[in-house]
Amino acid sequence: MFAHLPTPLERADRLGAALGFEPGRLWVKRDDCTGLATGGNKARKLELLVADALARGCDVLVTAGGPQGNHARQTAAAAARTGMGCVLAFNSNPPSRTESNQLLDVIFGADRRFVGPIAMDDLNSVVELIAGELRAQGRKPYVIPVGGSSPLGASAYVAAADEILADLGHDDVQVITATGSGGTQAGLAARLGHERVLGIDVGAVADPIATVRRLTIEVADLRGLPAPIGEPRIARDQIGEGYGAATRACLGAIRLAARTEGLVLDPVYSGKAMAGLMAVPRSELRARAVVFLATGGVPALFESRYEEWLTGTE
Ligand SMILES: Cc1ncc(COP(=O)(O)O)c(C=O)c1O
């Protein structure tokens, strides 16, 4: 409908050399190039979710996230593209500046609701309240959970795993991804198994292991895939002081990817995921192909709160 798929799988030999990989071992799956509203991983999920919404005759998408949410921005764009309304709930007070993702949300014509600083885990009940309000007005809302991580949304990453396997031509692979609401990792793991996927937690939800475990089972069930064996693998050492907090390792990762590959990572998700990949001992990455999933999120780089950190001296 609107996502540019399949996304390219690119060799990253210059970055690989800097990280101690032999040529041809490190790859980047370019899900930052999915084409919807500057791209990113949510386009795959929205492709399935919006099709479901239209099939059910819904006329407005309702979702939630942090004030700089990429999922919210891409949902607003998907709504515009398909002629639906869009209501976005943010777990913050109204921001003092309308910048980065917020600016795009406004341009796409989304109805923005700032519900105050509540936990990300509590946002889904706010979305239900808004949906109730819309129904009372005669609208037909389609509720999308935080991050688009319903079983259907997460199942979009089964196809991404298939693309990776087809492009590599073998299945000796280790995929590394940022893990927020957990759907991306769960979809990959439903296809590849937990062992071949490493999530780097960015601190979005309280218990990412339980979230990914549950979602992987649900995606496998939905897609008729074998029940996943073992446990989700999630590294939790890159969060720093919390979701969105700037860390030294993330800054190093953003600069290294940019300066070796011209690859743009973001400060909240993919920068931390790359920092996580850099922190894994090479002895633990034995697969023939190590695939880093670039998930987008680029607008966050232009938030004024990151300017000093991103431009500071090394
Ligand atoms: C840029 C980016 N990368 C990664 C993720 C994590 O994906 P998931 O929420 O499916 O764990 C998100 C989620 O918001 C994101 O916006």
Coordinates of C-alpha atoms and ligand atoms in Angstrom, one line a residue:
M1 CA 0.0 0.0 0.0
F2 CA 2.6 2.6 1.0
A3 CA 5.8 0.8 2.3
H4 CA 8.7 0.4 0.0
L5 CA 9.4 -3.3 0.3
P6 CA 11.5 -5.3 0.2
T7 CA 14.2 -3.1 1.8
P8 CA 17.8 -3.4 0.7
L9 CA 20.3 -5.6 2.6
E10 CA 23.6 -3.8 2.3
R11 CA 27.2 -5.0 3.1
A12 CA 28.8 -2.7 5.7
D13 CA 32.5 -3.6 5.3
R14 CA 33.9 -0.3 6.5
L15 CA 31.8 -0.3 9.7
G16 CA 32.5 -4.1 10.0
A17 CA 36.3 -3.5 9.8
A18 CA 36.1 -0.8 12.5
L19 CA 34.2 -3.4 14.7
G20 CA 36.6 -6.3 14.0
F21 CA 34.5 -8.2 11.4
E22 CA 36.0 -9.8 8.3
P23 CA 34.8 -8.4 5.0
G24 CA 31.3 -9.7 4.1
R25 CA 30.2 -10.5 7.6
L26 CA 28.4 -7.4 8.7
W27 CA 25.2 -6.3 6.9
V28 CA 22.6 -3.6 7.4
K29 CA 19.0 -4.3 6.7
R30 CA 17.7 -0.9 5.5
D31 CA 14.3 -0.6 7.2
D32 CA 15.1 3.1 7.5
C33 CA 14.2 3.1 3.8
T34 CA 10.6 2.0 4.0
G35 CA 9.5 5.2 2.4
L36 CA 6.6 6.4 4.7
A37 CA 7.2 9.8 6.2
T38 CA 11.0 9.5 6.2
G39 CA 10.9 5.7 6.7
G40 CA 11.4 3.4 9.6
N41 CA 10.2 0.1 11.0
K42 CA 6.7 1.1 11.7
A43 CA 5.8 1.2 8.0
R44 CA 5.8 -2.6 7.8
K45 CA 3.5 -2.9 10.8
L46 CA 1.2 -0.1 9.5
E47 CA 0.9 -1.8 6.1
L48 CA -0.9 -4.7 7.8
L49 CA -2.7 -2.7 10.4
V50 CA -4.2 -0.1 8.1
A51 CA -5.3 -2.8 5.6
D52 CA -7.1 -4.4 8.6
A53 CA -8.7 -1.1 9.6
L54 CA -9.9 -0.5 6.0
A55 CA -11.3 -4.0 5.8
R56 CA -13.3 -3.4 9.0
G57 CA -14.7 -0.1 7.6
C58 CA -12.9 2.1 10.2
D59 CA -12.4 5.8 9.5
V60 CA -10.0 6.9 12.1
L61 CA -6.7 5.5 13.5
V62 CA -6.0 6.0 17.2
T63 CA -2.7 5.3 18.7
A64 CA -0.2 6.6 21.4
G65 CA 3.4 6.9 22.3
G66 CA 6.1 9.3 23.6
P67 CA 5.9 12.9 22.3
Q68 CA 8.7 12.2 19.8
G69 CA 7.2 8.8 18.8
N70 CA 8.1 7.5 15.3
H71 CA 5.2 5.2 15.4
A72 CA 2.8 8.2 15.9
R73 CA 4.4 10.1 13.0
Q74 CA 4.2 7.2 10.6
T75 CA 0.6 6.4 11.7
A76 CA -0.3 10.0 11.0
A77 CA 1.2 9.7 7.5
A78 CA -0.5 6.3 6.8
A79 CA -3.9 7.9 7.9
A80 CA -3.3 10.8 5.5
R81 CA -2.3 8.4 2.7
T82 CA -5.5 6.3 3.1
G83 CA -7.9 9.2 3.7
M84 CA -8.5 8.3 7.4
G85 CA -8.5 10.5 10.5
C86 CA -5.8 10.1 13.1
V87 CA -5.8 10.8 16.8
L88 CA -2.5 10.6 18.7
A89 CA -2.1 10.4 22.5
F90 CA 1.2 11.4 24.0
N91 CA 2.4 10.7 27.5
S92 CA 3.7 14.2 28.1
N93 CA 2.5 17.7 28.7
P94 CA 2.2 19.9 25.5
P95 CA 5.8 20.4 24.4
S96 CA 7.3 23.9 24.4
R97 CA 8.5 23.5 20.8
T98 CA 6.8 21.9 17.8
E99 CA 9.8 20.2 16.4
S100 CA 11.0 16.9 14.7
N101 CA 8.3 14.2 14.9
Q102 CA 5.8 16.6 16.5
L103 CA 6.2 19.0 13.5
L104 CA 5.5 16.2 11.1
D105 CA 2.4 15.1 13.1
V106 CA 1.0 18.6 12.7
I107 CA 1.8 18.7 9.0
F108 CA 0.0 15.3 8.5
G109 CA -3.0 16.8 10.2
A110 CA -3.2 14.5 13.2
D111 CA -5.3 15.4 16.2
R112 CA -2.7 15.5 19.0
R113 CA -3.7 14.9 22.7
F114 CA -1.2 15.4 25.5
V115 CA -2.2 13.3 28.5
G116 CA 0.6 14.2 30.9
P117 CA 3.6 12.2 32.0
I118 CA 2.2 8.7 32.5
A119 CA 4.0 5.4 32.0
M120 CA 4.2 4.1 28.4
D121 CA 2.6 0.8 29.7
D122 CA -0.5 2.9 30.7
L123 CA -1.0 4.6 27.4
N124 CA -3.0 1.7 25.8
S125 CA -5.9 2.3 28.3
V126 CA -5.9 6.0 27.3
V127 CA -6.2 5.0 23.6
E128 CA -9.3 2.9 24.6
L129 CA -10.9 5.9 26.2
I130 CA -10.3 8.1 23.2
A131 CA -11.7 5.3 21.0
G132 CA -14.9 5.3 23.2
E133 CA -15.2 9.1 22.8
L134 CA -14.9 8.7 19.0
R135 CA -17.5 6.0 18.9
A136 CA -19.9 8.2 20.9
Q137 CA -19.5 10.7 18.1
G138 CA -20.4 8.2 15.4
R139 CA -16.9 7.5 14.2
K140 CA -15.4 4.1 13.6
P141 CA -12.0 4.1 15.3
Y142 CA -9.3 1.5 14.8
V143 CA -7.1 1.2 17.9
I144 CA -3.4 0.5 17.4
P145 CA -1.5 -0.3 20.5
V146 CA 1.7 1.6 21.5
G147 CA 4.4 0.9 18.9
G148 CA 2.0 -0.9 16.6
S149 CA 2.9 -4.0 18.5
S150 CA -0.3 -6.0 18.3
P151 CA 0.2 -9.6 17.1
L152 CA -0.9 -8.5 13.6
G153 CA 1.5 -5.5 13.6
A154 CA 4.4 -7.5 14.9
S155 CA 3.8 -10.3 12.4
A156 CA 5.0 -7.9 9.7
Y157 CA 8.6 -8.7 10.8
V158 CA 8.2 -12.3 9.7
A159 CA 8.4 -11.0 6.1
A160 CA 11.5 -8.9 7.0
A161 CA 13.2 -12.1 8.3
D162 CA 12.2 -13.9 5.1
E163 CA 13.8 -11.0 3.0
I164 CA 17.0 -11.3 5.0
L165 CA 17.2 -15.1 4.5
A166 CA 16.5 -14.8 0.8
D167 CA 19.1 -12.1 0.3
L168 CA 21.8 -13.9 2.2
G169 CA 21.0 -17.3 0.6
H170 CA 21.8 -19.1 3.9
D171 CA 20.4 -19.1 7.4
D172 CA 23.5 -18.8 9.5
V173 CA 22.5 -15.3 10.7
Q174 CA 22.4 -13.2 13.8
V175 CA 20.1 -10.2 13.6
I176 CA 20.5 -7.2 16.0
T177 CA 17.6 -4.8 16.5
A178 CA 16.5 -2.1 18.9
T179 CA 13.7 -3.3 21.1
G180 CA 11.0 -0.8 22.3
S181 CA 7.5 -2.1 22.4
G182 CA 8.8 -5.5 21.3
G183 CA 6.9 -6.2 18.1
T184 CA 9.9 -6.0 15.8
Q185 CA 12.0 -8.4 17.7
A186 CA 9.0 -10.7 18.2
G187 CA 8.2 -10.9 14.5
L188 CA 11.8 -11.6 13.6
A189 CA 12.0 -14.3 16.4
A190 CA 8.8 -15.9 15.3
R191 CA 10.5 -16.7 12.0
L192 CA 14.2 -17.1 13.0
G193 CA 13.9 -18.4 16.6
H194 CA 15.0 -16.5 19.7
E195 CA 18.6 -17.7 19.3
R196 CA 19.2 -15.8 16.1
V197 CA 17.8 -12.5 17.2
L198 CA 19.3 -10.1 19.8
G199 CA 17.2 -7.2 21.0
I200 CA 18.8 -4.1 22.5
D201 CA 16.4 -2.7 25.0
V202 CA 15.9 1.1 24.8
G203 CA 13.9 1.3 28.0
A204 CA 10.4 1.9 26.6
V205 CA 8.6 -0.8 28.5
A206 CA 9.0 -2.2 32.0
D207 CA 9.5 -5.9 31.1
P208 CA 10.6 -6.3 27.5
I209 CA 11.5 -10.0 27.9
A210 CA 7.9 -10.9 29.0
T211 CA 6.5 -8.6 26.2
V212 CA 8.6 -10.2 23.5
R213 CA 8.0 -13.7 24.8
R214 CA 4.3 -13.2 24.7
L215 CA 4.2 -11.5 21.3
T216 CA 6.5 -14.1 19.7
I217 CA 4.1 -16.8 20.7
E218 CA 1.1 -14.8 19.4
V219 CA 2.8 -14.0 16.0
A220 CA 3.8 -17.7 15.5
D221 CA 0.3 -18.7 16.3
L222 CA -1.2 -16.1 13.9
R223 CA 1.2 -17.2 11.1
G224 CA 1.0 -21.0 11.7
L225 CA 4.7 -21.1 12.6
P226 CA 6.2 -23.5 15.1
A227 CA 6.0 -22.3 18.7
P228 CA 9.2 -20.5 19.6
I229 CA 11.8 -22.5 21.6
G230 CA 13.8 -20.9 24.4
E231 CA 13.7 -17.3 25.7
P232 CA 14.0 -13.9 24.0
R233 CA 17.6 -12.6 24.1
I234 CA 17.6 -8.9 25.2
A235 CA 20.6 -6.9 26.3
R236 CA 19.7 -4.2 28.8
D237 CA 23.0 -2.4 29.2
Q238 CA 22.5 0.5 26.7
I239 CA 19.5 2.3 28.3
G240 CA 21.5 4.8 30.3
E241 CA 19.3 7.0 32.4
G242 CA 16.2 5.9 30.7
Y243 CA 14.2 5.9 27.4
G244 CA 15.6 8.6 25.1
A245 CA 18.5 9.5 27.5
A246 CA 21.7 10.4 25.6
T247 CA 24.6 8.1 26.3
R248 CA 28.2 8.2 25.3
A249 CA 28.1 4.8 23.7
C250 CA 25.1 5.8 21.6
L251 CA 26.9 9.0 20.4
G252 CA 30.0 6.9 19.5
A253 CA 27.8 4.5 17.5
I254 CA 25.9 7.3 15.7
R255 CA 29.2 8.9 14.7
L256 CA 30.9 5.6 13.7
A257 CA 28.0 4.5 11.4
A258 CA 27.8 7.9 9.9
R259 CA 31.5 8.2 9.3
T260 CA 32.2 4.7 7.9
E261 CA 29.0 4.0 6.0
G262 CA 27.1 7.3 5.6
L263 CA 24.4 5.6 7.6
V264 CA 22.1 7.7 9.8
L265 CA 21.1 6.2 13.1
D266 CA 18.9 7.8 15.7
P267 CA 19.5 8.7 19.3
V268 CA 16.6 6.8 20.9
Y269 CA 16.6 3.4 19.1
S270 CA 19.0 2.5 16.4
G271 CA 22.0 4.4 17.9
K272 CA 21.6 2.4 21.1
A273 CA 21.1 -0.8 19.1
M274 CA 24.4 -0.2 17.3
A275 CA 26.0 0.6 20.7
G276 CA 24.7 -2.7 21.8
L277 CA 26.2 -4.5 18.8
M278 CA 29.5 -2.8 19.5
A279 CA 29.4 -4.0 23.1
V280 CA 28.8 -7.7 22.3
P281 CA 32.1 -9.7 22.5
R282 CA 33.1 -10.8 19.0
S283 CA 33.4 -14.4 20.4
E284 CA 29.6 -14.3 21.0
L285 CA 28.9 -13.3 17.4
R286 CA 29.9 -16.5 15.5
A287 CA 27.2 -16.5 12.8
R288 CA 28.4 -16.3 9.2
A289 CA 26.3 -13.1 8.7
V290 CA 25.6 -10.4 11.4
V291 CA 22.7 -8.3 10.3
F292 CA 22.0 -4.9 11.9
L293 CA 18.4 -3.8 11.5
A294 CA 18.4 0.0 10.8
T295 CA 14.9 1.0 12.0
G296 CA 14.8 4.7 11.1
G297 CA 13.8 7.3 13.7
V298 CA 15.9 9.9 12.1
P299 CA 13.7 13.0 13.0
A300 CA 14.7 12.6 16.6
L301 CA 18.2 13.7 15.6
F302 CA 16.8 17.2 14.9
E303 CA 15.3 17.6 18.4
S304 CA 17.0 20.7 20.1
R305 CA 17.6 18.7 23.3
Y306 CA 20.1 16.5 21.5
E307 CA 21.9 19.3 19.7
E308 CA 24.7 20.0 22.2
W309 CA 25.3 16.3 22.8
L310 CA 25.5 15.4 19.1
T311 CA 27.8 18.3 18.2
G312 CA 30.0 18.2 21.3
T313 CA 33.7 17.3 21.1
E314 CA 34.6 13.7 21.4
Ligands
LIG1 C1 13.2 4.0 15.1 C2 12.7 2.8 15.9 N1 13.4 1.8 16.0 C3 13.0 0.7 16.7 C4 11.8 0.7 17.4 C5 11.5 -0.5 18.2 O1 10.5 -1.3 17.6 P1 9.5 -2.1 18.5 O2 8.6 -1.0 19.2 O3 8.8 -2.9 17.6 O4 10.3 -2.8 19.6 C6 11.0 1.8 17.3 C7 9.7 1.8 18.0 O5 9.1 2.9 18.2 C8 11.4 2.9 16.5 O6 10.6 4.0 16.4

